[in-house]
Amino acid sequence: MALGCALPSSARCSGGPQLGGGWPGRSLGIFAVWIADCLYSFLVVPGELFNDTTLQVILKSALAPFGLGASIPALFCAIFYGLGLWPAIYCSTLLPGAPGQALTAGPFVWSSFLFGAYGLSPYLALRELRGAGRAEPLSSLDFVTRELLESKVTGVFLFASGVFLAFFSAANGVLGSFAPEEAFAALPPLIGASKFARLSVLDFFVLWALFPPVLLEDGQRRGRFVRWTPGE
């Protein structure tokens, strides 16, 4: 992630890039999640997405940070903003290891800001795993990745933003308080009434569930977690 630095080019392994390099079950599992996610979202969940009252309220409130809390549960408000945070985290952990991949990372990773896991999952399934000894030299990274995503300032900002959203959720929108029961109790009615809310919550948790292996790989590429061996 952005809190580390790339390893020297001499640490890189030889061999050309390959689609889905690593444990085949990884690719199949991610594809299964992606297909199930798409089928559930577009064929099972009732309601009309673009006529959703919750979506309209969010769009009207987009320029008023956390002003959503007045009419929308604080926990969903945090989840909604978290859907903007997750893609930034994935950018910081995937793009530094993307040069030379058989599948171009940019279109998938950047599309996750708009489509979330729906746009990102195919890349997670097909990309080549690059753990210990597979770091790219900083000189091979593009300007945005090298100067922004690899910056420690970016890493601190993303971490602080995640912590803030967690506290905001636990406080049920009233910073300084602690009311997780009320925060969780307010979410199910919204999910039941709004297709947009249900899909947003689903997307958030899919992004969360797919992240640990990405974090482990990124850490190993930077010389961390080297004693941990994922199923590759």
PDB file of C-alpha atoms in Angstrom:
ATOM      1  CA  MET A   1       0.000   0.000   0.000  1.00  0.00           C
ATOM      2  CA  ALA A   2       1.069   3.648   0.049  1.00  0.00           C
ATOM      3  CA  LEU A   3       2.836   3.289   3.427  1.00  0.00           C
ATOM      4  CA  GLY A   4       5.732   1.339   1.879  1.00  0.00           C
ATOM      5  CA  CYS A   5       8.196   1.640  -0.958  1.00  0.00           C
ATOM      6  CA  ALA A   6       8.936  -0.472  -3.991  1.00  0.00           C
ATOM      7  CA  LEU A   7      11.671  -3.075  -3.740  1.00  0.00           C
ATOM      8  CA  PRO A   8      14.722  -2.886  -6.006  1.00  0.00           C
ATOM      9  CA  SER A   9      14.359  -4.159  -9.519  1.00  0.00           C
ATOM     10  CA  SER A  10      16.843  -6.917  -8.737  1.00  0.00           C
ATOM     11  CA  ALA A  11      14.232  -8.502  -6.458  1.00  0.00           C
ATOM     12  CA  ARG A  12      11.868  -9.141  -9.320  1.00  0.00           C
ATOM     13  CA  CYS A  13      11.308 -12.674 -10.563  1.00  0.00           C
ATOM     14  CA  SER A  14      11.833 -13.617 -14.158  1.00  0.00           C
ATOM     15  CA  GLY A  15       9.133 -14.907 -16.431  1.00  0.00           C
ATOM     16  CA  GLY A  16       6.450 -13.252 -18.514  1.00  0.00           C
ATOM     17  CA  PRO A  17       3.076 -12.122 -17.201  1.00  0.00           C
ATOM     18  CA  GLN A  18       0.227 -14.573 -17.243  1.00  0.00           C
ATOM     19  CA  LEU A  19      -3.511 -14.305 -16.790  1.00  0.00           C
ATOM     20  CA  GLY A  20      -4.724 -15.597 -13.461  1.00  0.00           C
ATOM     21  CA  GLY A  21      -1.241 -16.678 -12.400  1.00  0.00           C
ATOM     22  CA  GLY A  22      -1.335 -18.527  -9.076  1.00  0.00           C
ATOM     23  CA  TRP A  23      -3.899 -20.822  -7.505  1.00  0.00           C
ATOM     24  CA  PRO A  24      -6.707 -21.510 -10.075  1.00  0.00           C
ATOM     25  CA  GLY A  25      -9.296 -21.636  -7.300  1.00  0.00           C
ATOM     26  CA  ARG A  26      -8.656 -17.955  -6.642  1.00  0.00           C
ATOM     27  CA  SER A  27      -9.792 -16.918 -10.112  1.00  0.00           C
ATOM     28  CA  LEU A  28     -12.762 -19.265 -10.090  1.00  0.00           C
ATOM     29  CA  GLY A  29     -13.833 -18.092  -6.647  1.00  0.00           C
ATOM     30  CA  ILE A  30     -13.683 -14.402  -7.531  1.00  0.00           C
ATOM     31  CA  PHE A  31     -15.536 -14.990 -10.793  1.00  0.00           C
ATOM     32  CA  ALA A  32     -18.215 -16.936  -8.910  1.00  0.00           C
ATOM     33  CA  VAL A  33     -18.665 -14.046  -6.478  1.00  0.00           C
ATOM     34  CA  TRP A  34     -18.799 -11.556  -9.364  1.00  0.00           C
ATOM     35  CA  ILE A  35     -21.396 -13.530 -11.326  1.00  0.00           C
ATOM     36  CA  ALA A  36     -23.532 -14.125  -8.231  1.00  0.00           C
ATOM     37  CA  ASP A  37     -23.262 -10.439  -7.345  1.00  0.00           C
ATOM     38  CA  CYS A  38     -24.394  -9.353 -10.819  1.00  0.00           C
ATOM     39  CA  LEU A  39     -27.256 -11.854 -11.011  1.00  0.00           C
ATOM     40  CA  TYR A  40     -28.540 -10.939  -7.563  1.00  0.00           C
ATOM     41  CA  SER A  41     -28.230  -7.200  -8.174  1.00  0.00           C
ATOM     42  CA  PHE A  42     -29.923  -7.052 -11.564  1.00  0.00           C
ATOM     43  CA  LEU A  43     -32.327  -9.998 -11.511  1.00  0.00           C
ATOM     44  CA  VAL A  44     -33.313 -10.555  -7.878  1.00  0.00           C
ATOM     45  CA  VAL A  45     -33.328  -7.244  -6.009  1.00  0.00           C
ATOM     46  CA  PRO A  46     -36.703  -5.544  -6.591  1.00  0.00           C
ATOM     47  CA  GLY A  47     -37.231  -1.877  -7.369  1.00  0.00           C
ATOM     48  CA  GLU A  48     -35.959   0.670  -9.875  1.00  0.00           C
ATOM     49  CA  LEU A  49     -32.477   1.980  -9.249  1.00  0.00           C
ATOM     50  CA  PHE A  50     -32.718   5.385 -10.916  1.00  0.00           C
ATOM     51  CA  ASN A  51     -36.146   6.196  -9.487  1.00  0.00           C
ATOM     52  CA  ASP A  52     -34.943   5.356  -5.987  1.00  0.00           C
ATOM     53  CA  THR A  53     -35.729   8.052  -3.416  1.00  0.00           C
ATOM     54  CA  THR A  54     -32.528   7.306  -1.495  1.00  0.00           C
ATOM     55  CA  LEU A  55     -30.429   7.803  -4.622  1.00  0.00           C
ATOM     56  CA  GLN A  56     -32.155  11.112  -5.335  1.00  0.00           C
ATOM     57  CA  VAL A  57     -31.513  12.337  -1.781  1.00  0.00           C
ATOM     58  CA  ILE A  58     -27.846  11.361  -2.021  1.00  0.00           C
ATOM     59  CA  LEU A  59     -27.379  13.106  -5.364  1.00  0.00           C
ATOM     60  CA  LYS A  60     -28.975  16.272  -4.009  1.00  0.00           C
ATOM     61  CA  SER A  61     -26.757  16.120  -0.928  1.00  0.00           C
ATOM     62  CA  ALA A  62     -23.536  15.176  -2.700  1.00  0.00           C
ATOM     63  CA  LEU A  63     -21.963  18.591  -2.177  1.00  0.00           C
ATOM     64  CA  ALA A  64     -22.807  18.695   1.538  1.00  0.00           C
ATOM     65  CA  PRO A  65     -20.409  16.255   3.259  1.00  0.00           C
ATOM     66  CA  PHE A  66     -22.245  14.128   5.807  1.00  0.00           C
ATOM     67  CA  GLY A  67     -25.369  16.202   5.346  1.00  0.00           C
ATOM     68  CA  LEU A  68     -26.989  12.906   4.410  1.00  0.00           C
ATOM     69  CA  GLY A  69     -27.291  12.055   8.083  1.00  0.00           C
ATOM     70  CA  ALA A  70     -30.343  14.255   8.553  1.00  0.00           C
ATOM     71  CA  SER A  71     -32.541  12.032   6.404  1.00  0.00           C
ATOM     72  CA  ILE A  72     -30.484   8.853   5.930  1.00  0.00           C
ATOM     73  CA  PRO A  73     -29.096   6.527   8.655  1.00  0.00           C
ATOM     74  CA  ALA A  74     -25.569   7.440   9.695  1.00  0.00           C
ATOM     75  CA  LEU A  75     -24.309   3.907   9.103  1.00  0.00           C
ATOM     76  CA  PHE A  76     -25.439   3.981   5.479  1.00  0.00           C
ATOM     77  CA  CYS A  77     -23.944   7.449   5.126  1.00  0.00           C
ATOM     78  CA  ALA A  78     -20.576   6.019   6.218  1.00  0.00           C
ATOM     79  CA  ILE A  79     -20.968   3.035   3.874  1.00  0.00           C
ATOM     80  CA  PHE A  80     -21.753   5.376   0.982  1.00  0.00           C
ATOM     81  CA  TYR A  81     -18.607   7.435   1.575  1.00  0.00           C
ATOM     82  CA  GLY A  82     -16.699   4.204   2.147  1.00  0.00           C
ATOM     83  CA  LEU A  83     -17.563   3.216  -1.425  1.00  0.00           C
ATOM     84  CA  GLY A  84     -15.373   6.122  -2.477  1.00  0.00           C
ATOM     85  CA  LEU A  85     -12.631   5.119  -0.056  1.00  0.00           C
ATOM     86  CA  TRP A  86     -12.353   1.450  -1.058  1.00  0.00           C
ATOM     87  CA  PRO A  87     -11.421   2.172  -4.710  1.00  0.00           C
ATOM     88  CA  ALA A  88      -8.671   4.541  -3.538  1.00  0.00           C
ATOM     89  CA  ILE A  89      -7.308   1.798  -1.274  1.00  0.00           C
ATOM     90  CA  TYR A  90      -7.413  -0.717  -4.118  1.00  0.00           C
ATOM     91  CA  CYS A  91      -5.614   1.766  -6.387  1.00  0.00           C
ATOM     92  CA  SER A  92      -2.840   2.116  -3.804  1.00  0.00           C
ATOM     93  CA  THR A  93      -2.383  -1.639  -3.437  1.00  0.00           C
ATOM     94  CA  LEU A  94      -2.924  -2.845  -7.016  1.00  0.00           C
ATOM     95  CA  LEU A  95      -1.453  -0.217  -9.340  1.00  0.00           C
ATOM     96  CA  PRO A  96       2.125  -0.333  -7.914  1.00  0.00           C
ATOM     97  CA  GLY A  97       2.237  -3.992  -8.966  1.00  0.00           C
ATOM     98  CA  ALA A  98       0.410  -3.537 -12.253  1.00  0.00           C
ATOM     99  CA  PRO A  99       3.222  -2.764 -14.761  1.00  0.00           C
ATOM    100  CA  GLY A 100       3.754  -5.680 -17.106  1.00  0.00           C
ATOM    101  CA  GLN A 101       0.528  -7.440 -16.203  1.00  0.00           C
ATOM    102  CA  ALA A 102      -1.054  -9.282 -19.125  1.00  0.00           C
ATOM    103  CA  LEU A 103      -4.296  -7.468 -18.309  1.00  0.00           C
ATOM    104  CA  THR A 104      -4.222  -3.665 -18.145  1.00  0.00           C
ATOM    105  CA  ALA A 105      -5.193  -2.623 -14.621  1.00  0.00           C
ATOM    106  CA  GLY A 106      -6.235   0.983 -15.205  1.00  0.00           C
ATOM    107  CA  PRO A 107      -9.700   0.537 -16.763  1.00  0.00           C
ATOM    108  CA  PHE A 108     -10.769  -1.934 -14.080  1.00  0.00           C
ATOM    109  CA  VAL A 109      -9.272  -0.193 -11.063  1.00  0.00           C
ATOM    110  CA  TRP A 110     -10.419   3.304 -11.957  1.00  0.00           C
ATOM    111  CA  SER A 111     -13.880   2.062 -12.953  1.00  0.00           C
ATOM    112  CA  SER A 112     -14.333   0.840  -9.385  1.00  0.00           C
ATOM    113  CA  PHE A 113     -14.905   4.459  -8.327  1.00  0.00           C
ATOM    114  CA  LEU A 114     -18.150   4.311 -10.303  1.00  0.00           C
ATOM    115  CA  PHE A 115     -19.029   0.613 -10.436  1.00  0.00           C
ATOM    116  CA  GLY A 116     -17.332  -0.735  -7.316  1.00  0.00           C
ATOM    117  CA  ALA A 117     -16.772  -4.488  -7.206  1.00  0.00           C
ATOM    118  CA  TYR A 118     -18.771  -4.918 -10.419  1.00  0.00           C
ATOM    119  CA  GLY A 119     -15.966  -3.229 -12.367  1.00  0.00           C
ATOM    120  CA  LEU A 120     -12.987  -4.395 -10.305  1.00  0.00           C
ATOM    121  CA  SER A 121     -13.663  -8.108  -9.763  1.00  0.00           C
ATOM    122  CA  PRO A 122     -12.688  -9.354 -13.270  1.00  0.00           C
ATOM    123  CA  TYR A 123      -9.224  -7.838 -12.868  1.00  0.00           C
ATOM    124  CA  LEU A 124      -8.802  -9.375  -9.407  1.00  0.00           C
ATOM    125  CA  ALA A 125      -9.663 -12.755 -10.904  1.00  0.00           C
ATOM    126  CA  LEU A 126      -7.424 -12.590 -13.990  1.00  0.00           C
ATOM    127  CA  ARG A 127      -4.338 -10.689 -12.898  1.00  0.00           C
ATOM    128  CA  GLU A 128      -1.035 -12.402 -12.131  1.00  0.00           C
ATOM    129  CA  LEU A 129      -0.176 -12.664  -8.419  1.00  0.00           C
ATOM    130  CA  ARG A 130       2.947 -10.715  -7.466  1.00  0.00           C
ATOM    131  CA  GLY A 131       4.058 -11.253  -3.904  1.00  0.00           C
ATOM    132  CA  ALA A 132       7.534 -11.406  -2.366  1.00  0.00           C
ATOM    133  CA  GLY A 133      10.312 -10.421  -4.744  1.00  0.00           C
ATOM    134  CA  ARG A 134       7.959  -9.044  -7.393  1.00  0.00           C
ATOM    135  CA  ALA A 135       8.091  -5.313  -6.638  1.00  0.00           C
ATOM    136  CA  GLU A 136       8.419  -2.898  -9.537  1.00  0.00           C
ATOM    137  CA  PRO A 137      11.147  -0.207  -9.365  1.00  0.00           C
ATOM    138  CA  LEU A 138       9.679   3.229  -8.723  1.00  0.00           C
ATOM    139  CA  SER A 139      11.061   4.449 -12.044  1.00  0.00           C
ATOM    140  CA  SER A 140       8.772   2.040 -13.921  1.00  0.00           C
ATOM    141  CA  LEU A 141       5.596   3.408 -12.320  1.00  0.00           C
ATOM    142  CA  ASP A 142       3.504   6.156 -13.902  1.00  0.00           C
ATOM    143  CA  PHE A 143       3.467   9.619 -12.334  1.00  0.00           C
ATOM    144  CA  VAL A 144       0.158   9.245 -10.463  1.00  0.00           C
ATOM    145  CA  THR A 145       1.131   5.888  -8.984  1.00  0.00           C
ATOM    146  CA  ARG A 146       4.674   6.942  -8.121  1.00  0.00           C
ATOM    147  CA  GLU A 147       3.984  10.399  -6.683  1.00  0.00           C
ATOM    148  CA  LEU A 148       0.459  10.035  -5.285  1.00  0.00           C
ATOM    149  CA  LEU A 149      -0.469   6.422  -4.611  1.00  0.00           C
ATOM    150  CA  GLU A 150       2.978   5.497  -3.262  1.00  0.00           C
ATOM    151  CA  SER A 151       3.060   8.567  -1.008  1.00  0.00           C
ATOM    152  CA  LYS A 152       3.004   7.978   2.748  1.00  0.00           C
ATOM    153  CA  VAL A 153       0.719  11.011   3.011  1.00  0.00           C
ATOM    154  CA  THR A 154      -1.852   9.170   0.897  1.00  0.00           C
ATOM    155  CA  GLY A 155      -1.551   6.104   3.108  1.00  0.00           C
ATOM    156  CA  VAL A 156      -2.072   8.147   6.271  1.00  0.00           C
ATOM    157  CA  PHE A 157      -5.047   9.949   4.718  1.00  0.00           C
ATOM    158  CA  LEU A 158      -6.747   6.710   3.670  1.00  0.00           C
ATOM    159  CA  PHE A 159      -6.170   5.152   7.088  1.00  0.00           C
ATOM    160  CA  ALA A 160      -7.449   8.238   8.914  1.00  0.00           C
ATOM    161  CA  SER A 161     -10.509   8.405   6.657  1.00  0.00           C
ATOM    162  CA  GLY A 162     -11.358   4.785   7.396  1.00  0.00           C
ATOM    163  CA  VAL A 163     -10.990   5.331  11.143  1.00  0.00           C
ATOM    164  CA  PHE A 164     -13.194   8.423  10.967  1.00  0.00           C
ATOM    165  CA  LEU A 165     -15.940   6.570   9.093  1.00  0.00           C
ATOM    166  CA  ALA A 166     -15.804   3.769  11.664  1.00  0.00           C
ATOM    167  CA  PHE A 167     -16.197   6.221  14.554  1.00  0.00           C
ATOM    168  CA  PHE A 168     -18.907   8.120  12.684  1.00  0.00           C
ATOM    169  CA  SER A 169     -20.839   4.879  12.264  1.00  0.00           C
ATOM    170  CA  ALA A 170     -20.409   3.793  15.886  1.00  0.00           C
ATOM    171  CA  ALA A 171     -21.530   7.236  17.040  1.00  0.00           C
ATOM    172  CA  ASN A 172     -24.638   7.055  14.823  1.00  0.00           C
ATOM    173  CA  GLY A 173     -23.703  10.369  13.269  1.00  0.00           C
ATOM    174  CA  VAL A 174     -23.145  12.227  16.548  1.00  0.00           C
ATOM    175  CA  LEU A 175     -19.398  12.376  17.105  1.00  0.00           C
ATOM    176  CA  GLY A 176     -18.457  11.944  20.727  1.00  0.00           C
ATOM    177  CA  SER A 177     -21.257   9.500  21.459  1.00  0.00           C
ATOM    178  CA  PHE A 178     -21.330   5.699  21.196  1.00  0.00           C
ATOM    179  CA  ALA A 179     -24.537   4.206  19.851  1.00  0.00           C
ATOM    180  CA  PRO A 180     -23.754   1.223  17.590  1.00  0.00           C
ATOM    181  CA  GLU A 181     -27.067  -0.487  18.414  1.00  0.00           C
ATOM    182  CA  GLU A 182     -29.065   2.478  17.143  1.00  0.00           C
ATOM    183  CA  ALA A 183     -26.823   2.757  14.086  1.00  0.00           C
ATOM    184  CA  PHE A 184     -27.335  -0.885  13.079  1.00  0.00           C
ATOM    185  CA  ALA A 185     -31.062  -0.806  13.897  1.00  0.00           C
ATOM    186  CA  ALA A 186     -31.636   2.060  11.459  1.00  0.00           C
ATOM    187  CA  LEU A 187     -30.042   0.280   8.497  1.00  0.00           C
ATOM    188  CA  PRO A 188     -32.360  -2.724   7.755  1.00  0.00           C
ATOM    189  CA  PRO A 189     -35.486  -0.600   7.084  1.00  0.00           C
ATOM    190  CA  LEU A 190     -33.558   1.451   4.530  1.00  0.00           C
ATOM    191  CA  ILE A 191     -32.134  -1.664   2.856  1.00  0.00           C
ATOM    192  CA  GLY A 192     -35.610  -3.146   2.625  1.00  0.00           C
ATOM    193  CA  ALA A 193     -37.090  -0.026   1.064  1.00  0.00           C
ATOM    194  CA  SER A 194     -34.294   1.084  -1.275  1.00  0.00           C
ATOM    195  CA  LYS A 195     -32.651  -0.906  -4.072  1.00  0.00           C
ATOM    196  CA  PHE A 196     -29.799   1.591  -4.219  1.00  0.00           C
ATOM    197  CA  ALA A 197     -29.128   1.193  -0.496  1.00  0.00           C
ATOM    198  CA  ARG A 198     -29.183  -2.603  -0.711  1.00  0.00           C
ATOM    199  CA  LEU A 199     -26.785  -2.703  -3.659  1.00  0.00           C
ATOM    200  CA  SER A 200     -24.490  -0.165  -1.999  1.00  0.00           C
ATOM    201  CA  VAL A 201     -24.237  -2.221   1.185  1.00  0.00           C
ATOM    202  CA  LEU A 202     -23.652  -5.390  -0.848  1.00  0.00           C
ATOM    203  CA  ASP A 203     -20.946  -3.714  -2.919  1.00  0.00           C
ATOM    204  CA  PHE A 204     -19.214  -2.393   0.209  1.00  0.00           C
ATOM    205  CA  PHE A 205     -18.988  -5.832   1.785  1.00  0.00           C
ATOM    206  CA  VAL A 206     -17.866  -7.520  -1.444  1.00  0.00           C
ATOM    207  CA  LEU A 207     -15.014  -5.007  -1.719  1.00  0.00           C
ATOM    208  CA  TRP A 208     -14.193  -5.629   1.939  1.00  0.00           C
ATOM    209  CA  ALA A 209     -14.233  -9.425   1.533  1.00  0.00           C
ATOM    210  CA  LEU A 210     -11.957  -9.391  -1.525  1.00  0.00           C
ATOM    211  CA  PHE A 211      -9.350  -7.099   0.023  1.00  0.00           C
ATOM    212  CA  PRO A 212      -7.378  -9.240   2.560  1.00  0.00           C
ATOM    213  CA  PRO A 213      -5.533 -11.301  -0.114  1.00  0.00           C
ATOM    214  CA  VAL A 214      -4.723  -8.084  -1.997  1.00  0.00           C
ATOM    215  CA  LEU A 215      -3.336  -6.507   1.185  1.00  0.00           C
ATOM    216  CA  LEU A 216      -1.295  -9.630   1.968  1.00  0.00           C
ATOM    217  CA  GLU A 217       0.174  -9.706  -1.534  1.00  0.00           C
ATOM    218  CA  ASP A 218       0.973  -5.993  -1.454  1.00  0.00           C
ATOM    219  CA  GLY A 219       2.690  -6.385   1.909  1.00  0.00           C
ATOM    220  CA  GLN A 220       4.753  -9.348   0.700  1.00  0.00           C
ATOM    221  CA  ARG A 221       5.784  -7.406  -2.386  1.00  0.00           C
ATOM    222  CA  ARG A 222       7.143  -4.732  -0.037  1.00  0.00           C
ATOM    223  CA  GLY A 223       8.918  -7.215   2.228  1.00  0.00           C
ATOM    224  CA  ARG A 224       6.149  -7.526   4.845  1.00  0.00           C
ATOM    225  CA  PHE A 225       4.154 -10.644   5.845  1.00  0.00           C
ATOM    226  CA  VAL A 226       6.858 -12.765   4.185  1.00  0.00           C
ATOM    227  CA  ARG A 227       6.219 -15.687   6.536  1.00  0.00           C
ATOM    228  CA  TRP A 228       2.539 -15.791   5.553  1.00  0.00           C
ATOM    229  CA  THR A 229       1.878 -18.063   2.593  1.00  0.00           C
ATOM    230  CA  PRO A 230      -1.421 -17.547   0.716  1.00  0.00           C
ATOM    231  CA  GLY A 231      -2.769 -20.278  -1.523  1.00  0.00           C
ATOM    232  CA  GLU A 232      -1.062 -19.438  -4.773  1.00  0.00           C
TER     233      GLU A 232
END
